[in-house]
Coordinates of C-alpha atoms in Angstrom, one line a residue:
Chain A
M78 CA 102.7 95.8 107.4
D79 CA 106.2 94.6 108.0
K80 CA 105.8 91.2 106.5
I81 CA 105.8 90.2 102.8
P82 CA 103.0 87.6 102.2
I83 CA 104.1 84.2 100.8
L84 CA 101.4 82.6 98.6
R85 CA 101.2 78.9 98.1
M86 CA 100.4 77.8 94.5
G87 CA 100.4 74.0 94.3
P88 CA 104.0 72.8 94.8
F89 CA 105.4 76.3 94.5
L90 CA 105.5 79.5 96.6
L91 CA 105.1 83.0 95.2
V92 CA 106.4 86.2 96.7
T93 CA 105.8 89.6 95.2
I94 CA 108.2 92.3 96.3
Q95 CA 106.5 95.7 96.2
I96 CA 108.4 97.7 98.8
D97 CA 112.0 98.5 99.5
L98 CA 113.7 95.6 101.3
Y99 CA 115.3 97.2 104.3
D100 CA 117.3 95.1 106.7
R101 CA 114.7 93.6 109.0
L102 CA 112.1 93.1 106.3
A103 CA 114.7 91.2 104.2
L104 CA 115.8 89.0 107.1
N105 CA 112.1 88.3 108.0
L106 CA 111.4 87.3 104.4
E107 CA 114.4 84.9 104.4
T108 CA 113.3 83.3 107.6
D109 CA 109.6 83.1 106.6
L110 CA 110.4 81.6 103.2
I111 CA 112.7 78.9 104.6
N112 CA 110.1 78.0 107.2
M113 CA 107.4 77.9 104.6
V114 CA 109.5 75.7 102.3
H115 CA 110.1 73.4 105.2
K116 CA 106.5 73.3 106.3
T117 CA 104.9 72.9 102.9
G118 CA 107.6 70.8 101.2
A119 CA 107.5 73.3 98.3
R120 CA 109.6 72.4 95.3
G121 CA 110.1 75.9 94.0
V122 CA 110.0 79.6 95.0
L123 CA 109.0 82.4 92.6
I124 CA 110.1 85.9 93.5
D125 CA 108.4 88.6 91.4
I126 CA 110.4 91.8 91.3
S127 CA 108.4 93.5 88.6
A128 CA 107.6 96.4 90.9
V129 CA 111.2 96.9 91.9
S130 CA 112.8 99.8 89.9
I131 CA 115.9 100.3 92.0
V132 CA 118.2 97.6 93.0
D133 CA 121.4 97.7 95.1
S134 CA 124.0 95.2 96.2
F135 CA 122.0 94.4 99.4
M136 CA 119.0 93.3 97.4
G137 CA 121.2 91.3 95.1
R138 CA 122.8 89.5 98.1
I139 CA 119.3 88.8 99.6
L140 CA 118.1 87.2 96.4
G141 CA 121.3 85.1 96.2
N142 CA 120.9 84.1 99.9
I143 CA 117.3 83.0 99.4
A144 CA 118.3 80.9 96.4
S145 CA 121.1 79.2 98.3
M146 CA 119.0 78.5 101.4
T147 CA 116.1 77.1 99.5
R148 CA 118.4 74.9 97.4
V149 CA 119.6 73.2 100.6
L150 CA 116.0 72.3 101.2
D151 CA 115.7 70.9 97.6
A152 CA 113.6 73.8 96.2
E153 CA 114.7 76.0 93.3
T154 CA 114.3 79.8 93.3
V155 CA 113.3 81.7 90.1
V156 CA 113.4 85.5 90.1
V157 CA 110.7 86.8 87.6
G158 CA 109.6 90.1 86.1
M159 CA 113.0 91.9 86.3
Q160 CA 112.8 95.3 84.6
P161 CA 115.5 96.0 82.0
A162 CA 116.9 98.9 84.0
V163 CA 117.3 96.6 87.0
A164 CA 119.1 94.0 84.9
I165 CA 121.5 96.7 83.6
T166 CA 122.2 98.0 87.1
L167 CA 122.8 94.5 88.5
I168 CA 125.4 93.7 85.9
E169 CA 127.0 97.1 86.2
L170 CA 127.3 96.5 90.0
G171 CA 129.1 93.2 89.2
L172 CA 126.2 91.1 90.5
S173 CA 125.3 88.4 88.0
L174 CA 122.9 86.7 90.4
H175 CA 125.0 83.5 90.2
G176 CA 122.9 80.4 91.1
V177 CA 119.6 82.3 90.8
H178 CA 117.3 81.2 87.9
T179 CA 115.4 84.0 86.1
A180 CA 112.3 84.2 83.8
L181 CA 110.5 86.9 82.1
D182 CA 107.2 86.6 84.0
V183 CA 105.4 84.4 86.5
E184 CA 104.0 82.0 83.9
R185 CA 107.3 81.3 82.3
G186 CA 108.9 81.0 85.8
M187 CA 106.3 78.5 86.8
A188 CA 106.9 76.6 83.5
L189 CA 110.6 76.6 84.2
L190 CA 110.0 75.2 87.7
Q191 CA 107.7 72.6 86.3
T192 CA 110.3 71.4 83.8
K193 CA 112.9 71.2 86.5
H194 CA 110.5 69.4 88.8
S195 CA 109.7 66.7 86.2
L196 CA 113.4 66.5 85.2
D197 CA 114.2 65.9 88.9
D198 CA 111.6 63.1 89.1
E199 CA 113.0 61.5 85.9
M200 CA 116.6 61.6 87.3
A201 CA 115.4 60.1 90.5
G202 CA 113.8 57.4 88.5
D203 CA 117.0 56.9 86.5
D204 CA 119.0 56.7 89.8
A205 CA 116.6 54.0 91.0
D206 CA 117.2 52.1 87.8
D207 CA 120.9 52.3 88.2
T208 CA 120.8 50.7 91.6
E209 CA 119.1 47.6 90.3
Chain B
M107 CA 107.0 102.1 93.8
D108 CA 103.6 103.6 93.4
K109 CA 102.2 100.7 91.3
I110 CA 100.9 97.4 92.5
P111 CA 102.0 94.7 90.2
I112 CA 99.4 92.5 88.5
L113 CA 100.6 89.0 87.8
R114 CA 99.1 86.9 85.0
M115 CA 98.4 83.2 85.9
G116 CA 96.8 81.5 83.0
P117 CA 93.3 82.8 82.6
F118 CA 93.4 84.7 85.9
L119 CA 95.1 87.8 87.3
L120 CA 96.7 87.9 90.7
V121 CA 97.2 91.1 92.8
T122 CA 98.8 91.1 96.3
I123 CA 98.0 94.1 98.4
Q124 CA 100.9 94.8 100.8
I125 CA 100.8 98.5 101.4
D126 CA 98.1 100.9 102.4
L127 CA 95.8 101.8 99.5
Y128 CA 95.8 105.6 99.6
D129 CA 93.7 107.4 97.0
R130 CA 96.0 107.6 94.0
L131 CA 97.4 104.1 94.4
A132 CA 93.8 102.7 94.7
L133 CA 92.7 104.5 91.6
N134 CA 95.8 103.4 89.7
L135 CA 95.1 99.8 90.7
E136 CA 91.5 100.0 89.5
T137 CA 92.6 101.4 86.1
D138 CA 95.5 99.0 85.7
L139 CA 93.3 96.0 86.6
I140 CA 90.5 96.9 84.2
N141 CA 93.0 97.6 81.4
M142 CA 94.8 94.3 82.1
V143 CA 91.5 92.3 82.1
H144 CA 90.6 94.0 78.8
K145 CA 94.1 93.3 77.3
T146 CA 94.5 89.7 78.4
G147 CA 90.8 88.6 78.3
A148 CA 91.3 87.3 81.9
R149 CA 88.3 85.4 83.3
G150 CA 89.0 86.1 86.9
V151 CA 90.9 88.4 89.3
L152 CA 92.3 87.2 92.6
I153 CA 93.1 89.9 95.2
D154 CA 95.2 88.7 98.1
I155 CA 94.8 90.8 101.2
S156 CA 96.6 88.5 103.7
A157 CA 99.1 91.3 104.5
V158 CA 96.3 93.7 105.2
S159 CA 95.7 94.0 108.9
I160 CA 93.7 97.3 109.0
V161 CA 90.7 97.9 106.8
D162 CA 88.5 101.0 106.4
S163 CA 85.4 101.9 104.4
F164 CA 87.6 103.3 101.6
M165 CA 89.3 99.9 101.1
G166 CA 86.0 98.1 101.3
R167 CA 84.6 100.4 98.6
I168 CA 87.7 99.9 96.3
L169 CA 87.3 96.1 96.5
G170 CA 83.6 96.5 95.7
N171 CA 84.4 98.8 92.8
I172 CA 86.9 96.5 91.3
A173 CA 84.5 93.5 91.5
S174 CA 81.7 95.5 89.8
M175 CA 84.1 96.8 87.1
T176 CA 85.6 93.4 86.3
R177 CA 82.1 91.8 86.2
V178 CA 81.1 94.2 83.4
L179 CA 84.1 92.8 81.5
D180 CA 82.9 89.2 82.2
A181 CA 85.6 88.5 84.9
E182 CA 84.9 87.4 88.5
T183 CA 86.8 88.9 91.4
V184 CA 87.7 86.8 94.4
V185 CA 89.2 88.4 97.5
V186 CA 91.5 85.8 99.3
G187 CA 93.5 85.6 102.5
M188 CA 91.4 87.9 104.7
Q189 CA 92.5 87.9 108.3
P190 CA 89.9 87.2 110.9
A191 CA 90.3 90.7 112.5
V192 CA 89.7 92.3 109.1
A193 CA 86.5 90.2 108.6
I194 CA 85.2 91.4 112.0
T195 CA 86.0 95.0 111.2
L196 CA 84.3 94.9 107.8
I197 CA 81.1 93.6 109.2
E198 CA 81.2 96.0 112.2
L199 CA 81.6 98.8 109.6
G200 CA 78.5 97.5 107.9
L201 CA 80.5 96.5 104.8
S202 CA 79.5 93.0 103.8
L203 CA 81.4 93.2 100.5
H204 CA 78.3 92.5 98.5
G205 CA 79.0 91.1 95.1
V206 CA 82.6 90.2 96.0
H207 CA 83.5 86.5 96.2
T208 CA 85.9 85.4 99.0
A209 CA 88.1 82.4 99.6
L210 CA 90.5 81.4 102.4
D211 CA 93.7 81.3 100.3
V212 CA 94.9 81.7 96.7
E213 CA 94.6 78.0 95.9
R214 CA 90.9 77.9 97.0
G215 CA 90.2 81.2 95.3
M216 CA 91.7 79.8 92.1
A217 CA 89.6 76.6 92.5
L218 CA 86.5 78.7 92.9
L219 CA 87.3 80.7 89.8
Q220 CA 87.9 77.5 87.8
T221 CA 84.5 76.1 89.0
K222 CA 82.8 79.3 87.9
H223 CA 84.7 79.3 84.7
S224 CA 83.7 75.8 83.7
L225 CA 80.1 76.4 84.9
D226 CA 80.0 79.5 82.6
D227 CA 81.2 77.4 79.7
E228 CA 78.5 74.7 80.5
M229 CA 75.8 77.3 80.7
A230 CA 76.9 78.9 77.4
G231 CA 76.7 75.4 76.0
D232 CA 73.2 74.9 77.4
D233 CA 72.2 78.3 75.9
A234 CA 73.5 77.2 72.6
D235 CA 71.4 74.0 72.8
D236 CA 68.3 76.0 73.7
T237 CA 68.5 78.1 70.6
E238 CA 68.4 75.0 68.4

C-alpha cells in the first residue's frame, strides 16, 4: 500500500496520515491531492495527522507545499488532530506552518472550511454588487 | 504508529485502513472502536478499505467482528471503497461478509447510515404509537 487514500466528503477532501511520509509517498500524495482537487472541484482539503507522533522538517514542508498548491486551485487546506507534542516540535524546529489553517479535530476543521466557503460566496456576491 | 485513528463525523465514526491489519493492530482497532462508540454514542461506523488491495480470512473476520460488536451497541457498520479484486477474493474465500453493510464510497456509505438512522427513528416512533 504505497498510496494514501483521499476520501471525498461533499465539497471537501479528507486525508488521514497514518504512516511515515517518506519521499515518494509524500510526492504521490501531493500529486494525487492536486489532481483530485482539480477533478472534483473540491473547495477544501482536511489533513488528519492525529496518528502522527513524530514530525520533522520534511513533513512540515510537505504540509506547507500542499496548502500552497491547493490554494492556487482555490481550495483551502486545514490540518487537524495535531498532537500537543507535535505542535511543540514544529515550533521548536522553527516551522510555524505559515499559510496552513489548523483545527482541533475533523469536525471543527470542517466547520472552519464551511465558514470560509460561505464567506467566499458572500464576498463573491459583494464583488458582483460592486460592479453594478 | 500502531494505532489506527478513529475520526468523529457528526453521529458517525470514520476509520481508514491503510496498513496491513496484523493481530495486535486489529485487536486494538476493535477495542478502540467499541470504546469510541460507547463514549460518543455514535450511530454508525464507516470503515474505508479503498487502500486495501489484499484481503485474507483474518481481515474478513475482523470486519465481521467489528460489525457484530457495534450492532450490540446499536450502531451500524458500513464497509466502503472495496476494490473489485478484493470483492472477488472475499467471495472466492467463501467470506460473504454476512451482517456487514457495504457501499461504493464514503459519501454513499454515509447516506446509507443516514437512511437507516432516520428509519430507526421512525420505527421507534411507530413503536411508541403502538403502545398507546
